[in-house]
Coordinates of C-alpha atoms and ligand atoms in Angstrom, one line a residue:
M15 CA 7.1 20.0 15.3
K16 CA 6.3 23.3 13.5
T17 CA 2.7 24.1 12.8
T18 CA 0.6 27.1 11.6
T19 CA 1.3 28.4 8.1
A20 CA 4.4 26.6 7.1
T21 CA 4.0 23.9 4.5
A22 CA 3.1 20.5 6.0
I23 CA 3.2 17.2 4.2
M24 CA 2.3 13.7 5.3
D25 CA 4.2 10.7 4.0
V26 CA 1.9 8.0 5.1
T27 CA 4.2 5.2 3.9
L28 CA 7.5 6.3 5.3
G29 CA 9.3 3.1 4.7
D30 CA 13.1 3.8 4.6
G31 CA 12.3 7.7 4.4
G32 CA 13.4 8.1 0.8
H33 CA 10.4 10.2 -0.2
S34 CA 10.5 12.2 3.0
L35 CA 14.1 12.9 2.6
A36 CA 13.5 14.3 -0.9
L37 CA 10.6 16.3 0.3
L38 CA 12.6 17.9 3.1
E39 CA 15.4 18.6 0.8
A40 CA 13.0 20.1 -1.9
M41 CA 11.0 22.3 0.5
R42 CA 11.6 25.6 2.2
E43 CA 13.4 25.5 5.4
D44 CA 10.1 26.0 7.6
A45 CA 8.3 23.3 5.8
W46 CA 7.8 20.0 7.7
V47 CA 7.1 16.4 7.0
L48 CA 5.1 14.0 9.2
G49 CA 6.0 10.4 8.4
M50 CA 3.7 7.4 9.3
D51 CA 4.4 3.6 8.9
Q52 CA 2.7 0.7 10.4
D53 CA 6.1 -1.1 10.7
E54 CA 7.9 -0.1 13.9
D55 CA 11.3 -1.1 12.3
A56 CA 10.7 1.4 9.4
I57 CA 9.8 4.1 11.9
K58 CA 13.2 3.6 13.9
R59 CA 15.3 3.5 10.7
A60 CA 13.7 6.6 9.1
Q61 CA 14.0 8.5 12.5
A62 CA 17.6 7.8 12.5
R63 CA 18.1 8.6 8.9
L64 CA 16.2 12.0 9.0
A65 CA 17.4 13.0 12.6
G66 CA 19.4 15.8 11.1
Y67 CA 16.2 17.6 10.1
G68 CA 15.2 18.3 13.7
N69 CA 11.7 19.4 14.3
R70 CA 11.1 19.6 10.6
F71 CA 10.5 15.8 10.6
R72 CA 8.5 13.6 12.9
A73 CA 7.5 10.0 12.6
I74 CA 4.5 8.0 14.0
Q75 CA 3.7 4.4 14.0
G76 CA 0.1 3.6 12.8
N77 CA -2.0 2.3 10.0
F78 CA -3.1 4.9 7.5
G79 CA -6.6 3.4 7.5
N80 CA -6.9 5.2 10.8
L81 CA -5.1 8.4 9.6
V82 CA -7.5 10.9 11.3
S83 CA -7.3 9.6 14.8
H84 CA -3.4 9.4 14.7
V85 CA -3.0 13.0 13.3
A86 CA -5.7 14.4 15.8
A87 CA -3.9 12.9 18.6
L88 CA -0.9 15.1 17.5
G89 CA -3.0 18.2 17.2
V90 CA -2.4 18.4 13.4
K91 CA -5.8 19.7 11.8
E92 CA -4.9 20.0 8.1
V93 CA -1.9 19.5 5.7
D94 CA -0.8 20.8 2.4
G95 CA 0.0 17.4 0.9
I96 CA -0.4 13.7 1.5
L97 CA 1.8 11.0 -0.2
A98 CA 1.2 7.3 -0.2
D99 CA 3.5 4.9 -1.8
L100 CA 1.7 1.6 -1.3
G101 CA 2.8 -1.9 -0.6
V102 CA 6.0 -3.4 0.8
S103 CA 9.5 -1.8 0.9
H104 CA 12.8 -3.3 -0.4
L105 CA 14.0 -3.4 3.2
Q106 CA 10.8 -5.5 4.4
L107 CA 11.3 -7.8 1.4
N108 CA 14.9 -8.4 2.1
E109 CA 14.5 -8.9 5.8
A110 CA 14.2 -12.8 6.1
R111 CA 12.5 -12.7 9.5
K112 CA 9.5 -10.8 8.1
G113 CA 8.7 -13.7 5.8
F114 CA 7.6 -11.6 2.9
S115 CA 9.8 -13.1 0.2
F116 CA 10.3 -16.5 -1.3
M117 CA 13.9 -15.5 -2.2
T118 CA 14.8 -15.6 1.6
S119 CA 14.3 -18.2 4.1
G120 CA 12.3 -17.2 7.2
P121 CA 9.0 -17.7 9.2
L122 CA 5.8 -17.4 7.2
D123 CA 4.8 -14.1 8.9
M124 CA 4.3 -11.2 6.5
R125 CA 2.8 -8.8 9.0
M126 CA 4.0 -5.3 8.5
N127 CA 2.7 -4.5 12.0
K128 CA 3.6 -7.2 14.5
N129 CA 0.4 -6.6 16.5
L130 CA -1.8 -8.0 13.9
A131 CA -3.5 -11.2 15.0
M132 CA -3.2 -13.1 11.7
T133 CA 0.1 -14.1 10.0
A134 CA 0.4 -15.6 6.6
E135 CA 1.2 -19.0 8.5
T136 CA -2.3 -18.8 10.1
A137 CA -3.8 -18.1 6.7
V138 CA -2.0 -20.8 4.8
N139 CA -2.8 -23.4 7.5
E140 CA -6.2 -22.5 8.7
L141 CA -8.3 -21.1 6.0
S142 CA -10.4 -23.3 3.8
E143 CA -9.4 -24.5 0.4
N144 CA -11.9 -22.1 -1.2
E145 CA -10.9 -19.1 0.8
L146 CA -7.2 -19.7 0.0
A147 CA -8.2 -20.1 -3.8
D148 CA -10.2 -16.9 -3.7
I149 CA -7.2 -14.9 -2.1
I150 CA -4.6 -16.3 -4.6
R151 CA -7.0 -15.7 -7.5
A152 CA -8.0 -12.1 -6.4
Y153 CA -4.8 -10.7 -5.1
G154 CA -2.4 -12.7 -6.9
E155 CA -4.2 -12.9 -10.3
E156 CA -2.5 -16.3 -10.6
R157 CA -4.0 -18.9 -13.1
Q158 CA -2.7 -22.1 -11.6
V159 CA -4.7 -21.7 -8.4
K160 CA -6.3 -25.0 -8.1
Q161 CA -3.0 -27.0 -8.4
I162 CA -1.4 -24.6 -5.8
V163 CA -4.2 -24.8 -3.2
R164 CA -4.5 -28.5 -3.7
A165 CA -0.8 -28.9 -2.9
I166 CA -1.0 -26.7 0.1
V167 CA -4.0 -28.4 1.5
S168 CA -2.6 -31.9 1.1
H169 CA 0.9 -30.9 2.6
R170 CA -0.8 -29.2 5.7
K171 CA -2.8 -32.5 6.5
I172 CA 0.6 -34.0 7.3
S173 CA 2.4 -31.2 8.9
R174 CA 2.0 -27.3 9.4
I175 CA 3.6 -25.0 6.9
K176 CA 5.7 -22.7 8.9
T177 CA 8.4 -21.2 6.6
T178 CA 8.8 -19.4 3.3
D179 CA 11.0 -22.1 2.0
Q180 CA 8.3 -24.7 2.6
L181 CA 5.6 -22.7 1.0
A182 CA 7.9 -22.0 -2.0
A183 CA 8.7 -25.6 -2.4
I184 CA 5.1 -26.7 -2.2
V185 CA 4.1 -24.1 -4.9
Q186 CA 6.9 -25.0 -7.1
S187 CA 6.0 -28.8 -7.0
A188 CA 2.5 -28.0 -8.1
I189 CA 3.1 -25.9 -11.1
R190 CA 4.8 -25.6 -14.5
Q191 CA 8.4 -25.1 -13.8
K192 CA 8.7 -22.3 -16.6
D193 CA 6.1 -20.2 -14.7
A194 CA 7.6 -20.8 -11.2
V195 CA 9.1 -17.4 -10.3
K196 CA 6.1 -15.6 -11.5
S197 CA 3.7 -17.8 -9.7
L198 CA 5.8 -17.7 -6.5
A199 CA 5.6 -13.9 -6.5
R200 CA 1.9 -13.9 -7.2
V201 CA 1.2 -16.4 -4.3
F202 CA 3.5 -14.5 -1.9
Q203 CA 1.9 -11.2 -2.9
S204 CA -1.6 -12.3 -2.4
L205 CA -0.9 -13.7 1.1
R206 CA 0.7 -10.3 1.9
I207 CA -2.1 -8.4 0.7
F208 CA -4.4 -10.6 2.7
T209 CA -2.6 -10.7 5.9
N210 CA -2.1 -6.9 6.1
K211 CA -5.7 -6.1 4.8
E212 CA -4.0 -3.8 2.5
L213 CA -7.1 -2.9 0.3
D214 CA -9.3 -2.4 3.2
S215 CA -6.8 0.1 4.7
L216 CA -6.5 1.9 1.3
R217 CA -10.3 2.3 1.1
Q218 CA -10.6 3.7 4.7
F219 CA -7.6 6.0 4.2
L220 CA -8.8 7.8 1.0
P221 CA -11.9 9.8 2.3
Q222 CA -9.9 10.6 5.5
A223 CA -7.0 11.9 3.5
V224 CA -9.5 14.4 1.6
N225 CA -10.9 15.6 5.0
L226 CA -7.3 16.3 6.2
L227 CA -6.1 18.2 3.3
K228 CA -6.3 21.9 3.1
S229 CA -8.1 23.5 0.1
S230 CA -5.7 23.1 -3.0
G231 CA -3.8 20.5 -1.1
R232 CA -2.6 17.6 -3.1
L233 CA -3.1 13.8 -2.7
V234 CA -0.5 11.6 -4.4
I235 CA -1.0 7.9 -4.5
I236 CA 1.6 5.4 -6.0
S237 CA 0.2 1.9 -6.3
Y238 CA 1.7 -1.4 -7.6
H239 CA -1.3 -3.6 -8.0
S240 CA -4.2 -3.3 -10.4
L241 CA -6.8 -3.7 -7.6
E242 CA -5.1 -0.8 -5.7
D243 CA -5.0 1.3 -8.5
R244 CA -8.6 0.6 -9.4
I245 CA -9.7 1.7 -6.0
V246 CA -7.7 5.0 -6.3
K247 CA -9.0 5.7 -9.8
D248 CA -12.7 5.1 -8.8
F249 CA -12.3 7.2 -5.8
F250 CA -10.7 10.2 -7.5
R251 CA -13.5 9.9 -10.3
Q252 CA -16.3 9.8 -7.8
E253 CA -15.0 12.8 -5.6
A254 CA -14.4 14.8 -8.8
N255 CA -17.8 14.2 -10.1
P256 CA -20.2 13.1 -7.3
C257 CA -23.3 14.5 -8.8
I258 CA -26.1 11.8 -9.0
C259 CA -28.7 13.8 -10.9
P260 CA -30.1 12.2 -14.1
K261 CA -28.2 13.2 -17.2
D262 CA -31.3 14.9 -18.7
F263 CA -31.8 17.4 -15.7
P264 CA -31.0 20.9 -16.8
R265 CA -29.1 21.7 -13.6
C266 CA -27.8 19.9 -10.5
V267 CA -30.3 19.4 -7.8
C268 CA -28.5 16.7 -5.6
G269 CA -26.3 19.3 -4.2
L270 CA -23.2 16.9 -4.1
E271 CA -20.1 19.1 -4.7
P272 CA -16.8 17.8 -6.1
R273 CA -14.2 17.6 -3.4
L274 CA -11.4 16.7 -5.6
K275 CA -10.0 17.7 -9.1
I276 CA -8.0 15.1 -10.9
I277 CA -4.4 16.6 -11.9
G278 CA -3.0 15.2 -15.0
K279 CA -3.1 11.7 -16.4
L280 CA -2.0 8.4 -14.8
V281 CA 1.8 8.6 -14.5
R282 CA 3.9 5.5 -15.2
P283 CA 7.6 5.1 -14.7
S284 CA 9.9 6.1 -17.4
E285 CA 12.1 3.4 -19.0
D286 CA 15.1 4.9 -17.3
E287 CA 13.3 4.4 -13.9
V288 CA 12.5 0.9 -14.7
F289 CA 16.0 0.1 -15.7
R290 CA 17.4 1.5 -12.5
I291 CA 14.6 0.0 -10.1
R292 CA 13.1 -3.1 -11.6
T293 CA 10.3 -3.2 -9.1
A294 CA 9.1 0.3 -10.3
R295 CA 7.8 -1.3 -13.4
S296 CA 4.3 -1.9 -12.1
A297 CA 4.1 1.6 -10.4
R298 CA 1.1 3.9 -11.2
M299 CA 0.8 7.3 -9.8
R300 CA -2.3 9.4 -9.5
I301 CA -2.6 12.9 -8.2
A302 CA -5.7 14.9 -7.2
E303 CA -6.1 18.3 -5.7
K304 CA -8.7 19.3 -3.0
V305 CA -11.3 21.6 -4.4
Q306 CA -11.8 24.9 -2.5
A307 CA -14.9 24.6 -0.3
Ligands
LIG23 C1 6.8 1.0 -0.9 S1 7.3 1.2 1.0 C2 7.5 2.9 0.9 C3 8.9 3.4 0.6 C4 9.2 4.8 0.9 N1 8.4 5.7 0.1 C5 10.6 5.3 0.9 O1 11.0 6.2 0.1 O2 11.4 4.5 1.5 C6 5.6 1.1 1.7 C7 5.8 1.3 3.1 O3 4.3 1.6 3.6 C8 4.1 0.8 4.7 N2 2.7 0.6 4.8 C9 2.0 -0.3 4.0 N3 0.7 -0.3 4.2 C10 0.5 0.7 5.3 C11 -0.6 1.1 6.1 N4 -1.8 0.5 5.8 N5 -0.4 2.1 7.0 C12 0.9 2.6 7.3 N6 2.0 2.0 6.5 C13 1.8 1.1 5.6 C14 4.9 -0.3 4.7 O4 5.2 -0.8 5.9 C15 6.2 0.2 3.9 O5 7.2 0.6 4.9

């Protein structure tokens, strides 16, 4: 892997390597990309796809919530840009054995990293009724929570819920049929976010990303869920304006300096992008630049 003065970008949600590929194509020939993903299958696929870029590309398996320790182990001290495209990939969704989708039949797993202790199956069968309701309400923003959770709990008293099909059928039996697809999507999304502790990882990642950036380096986050976007928005605002002095103080005495400058406004996908990629419709992109120390 190249180091020193060449442009260095981290793609912390490597997925199928689409963004990394675009970056490698767009940048000068000495620029390099370090990809990261917690899913070992994604790492293997992207490594094969980007093998032609030689030492301009390298991929590591890990959770971006532990960003600093992963890059420190590689001897990387700072980078010019960090990109996070949050959530789940199309490939993960379509892979039945990962259990992310109600459209494919598979085990109720949903772990992006196979080493995680808790699966969606454990959550659905072993959490209390209240805990399940909180998860589906908070991460799924689903309204028919009570009916759904009641159906899950009465089913699991008889037999353990082990597959995506079983869960989908139970949810469908409990709700208004005209809302079925949206409710199924929300229930599955909420269990995925919970199983992978996605919001915790994002909160841990953001300050580490700022530390890893060079001055004037950029942090770009694409999120698909209102709670994720809220975490990013609040973090950027706080880092861009950390001063805690009372408003009527003539000058700042707290000494807290901005570490980020917010670049532009929230970016939403164009109509054309949504037409081409339906899942892009909920994407929200925010960009910030590290302020010179
Ligand atoms: C939306 S996909 C990224 C797609 C990618 N931009 C591409 O061009 O193919 C999100 C990816 O991030 C990974 N991921 C999600 N949370 C992660 C985390 N906390 N740490 C590392 N990887 C994560 C997922 O496993 C998935 O492969």
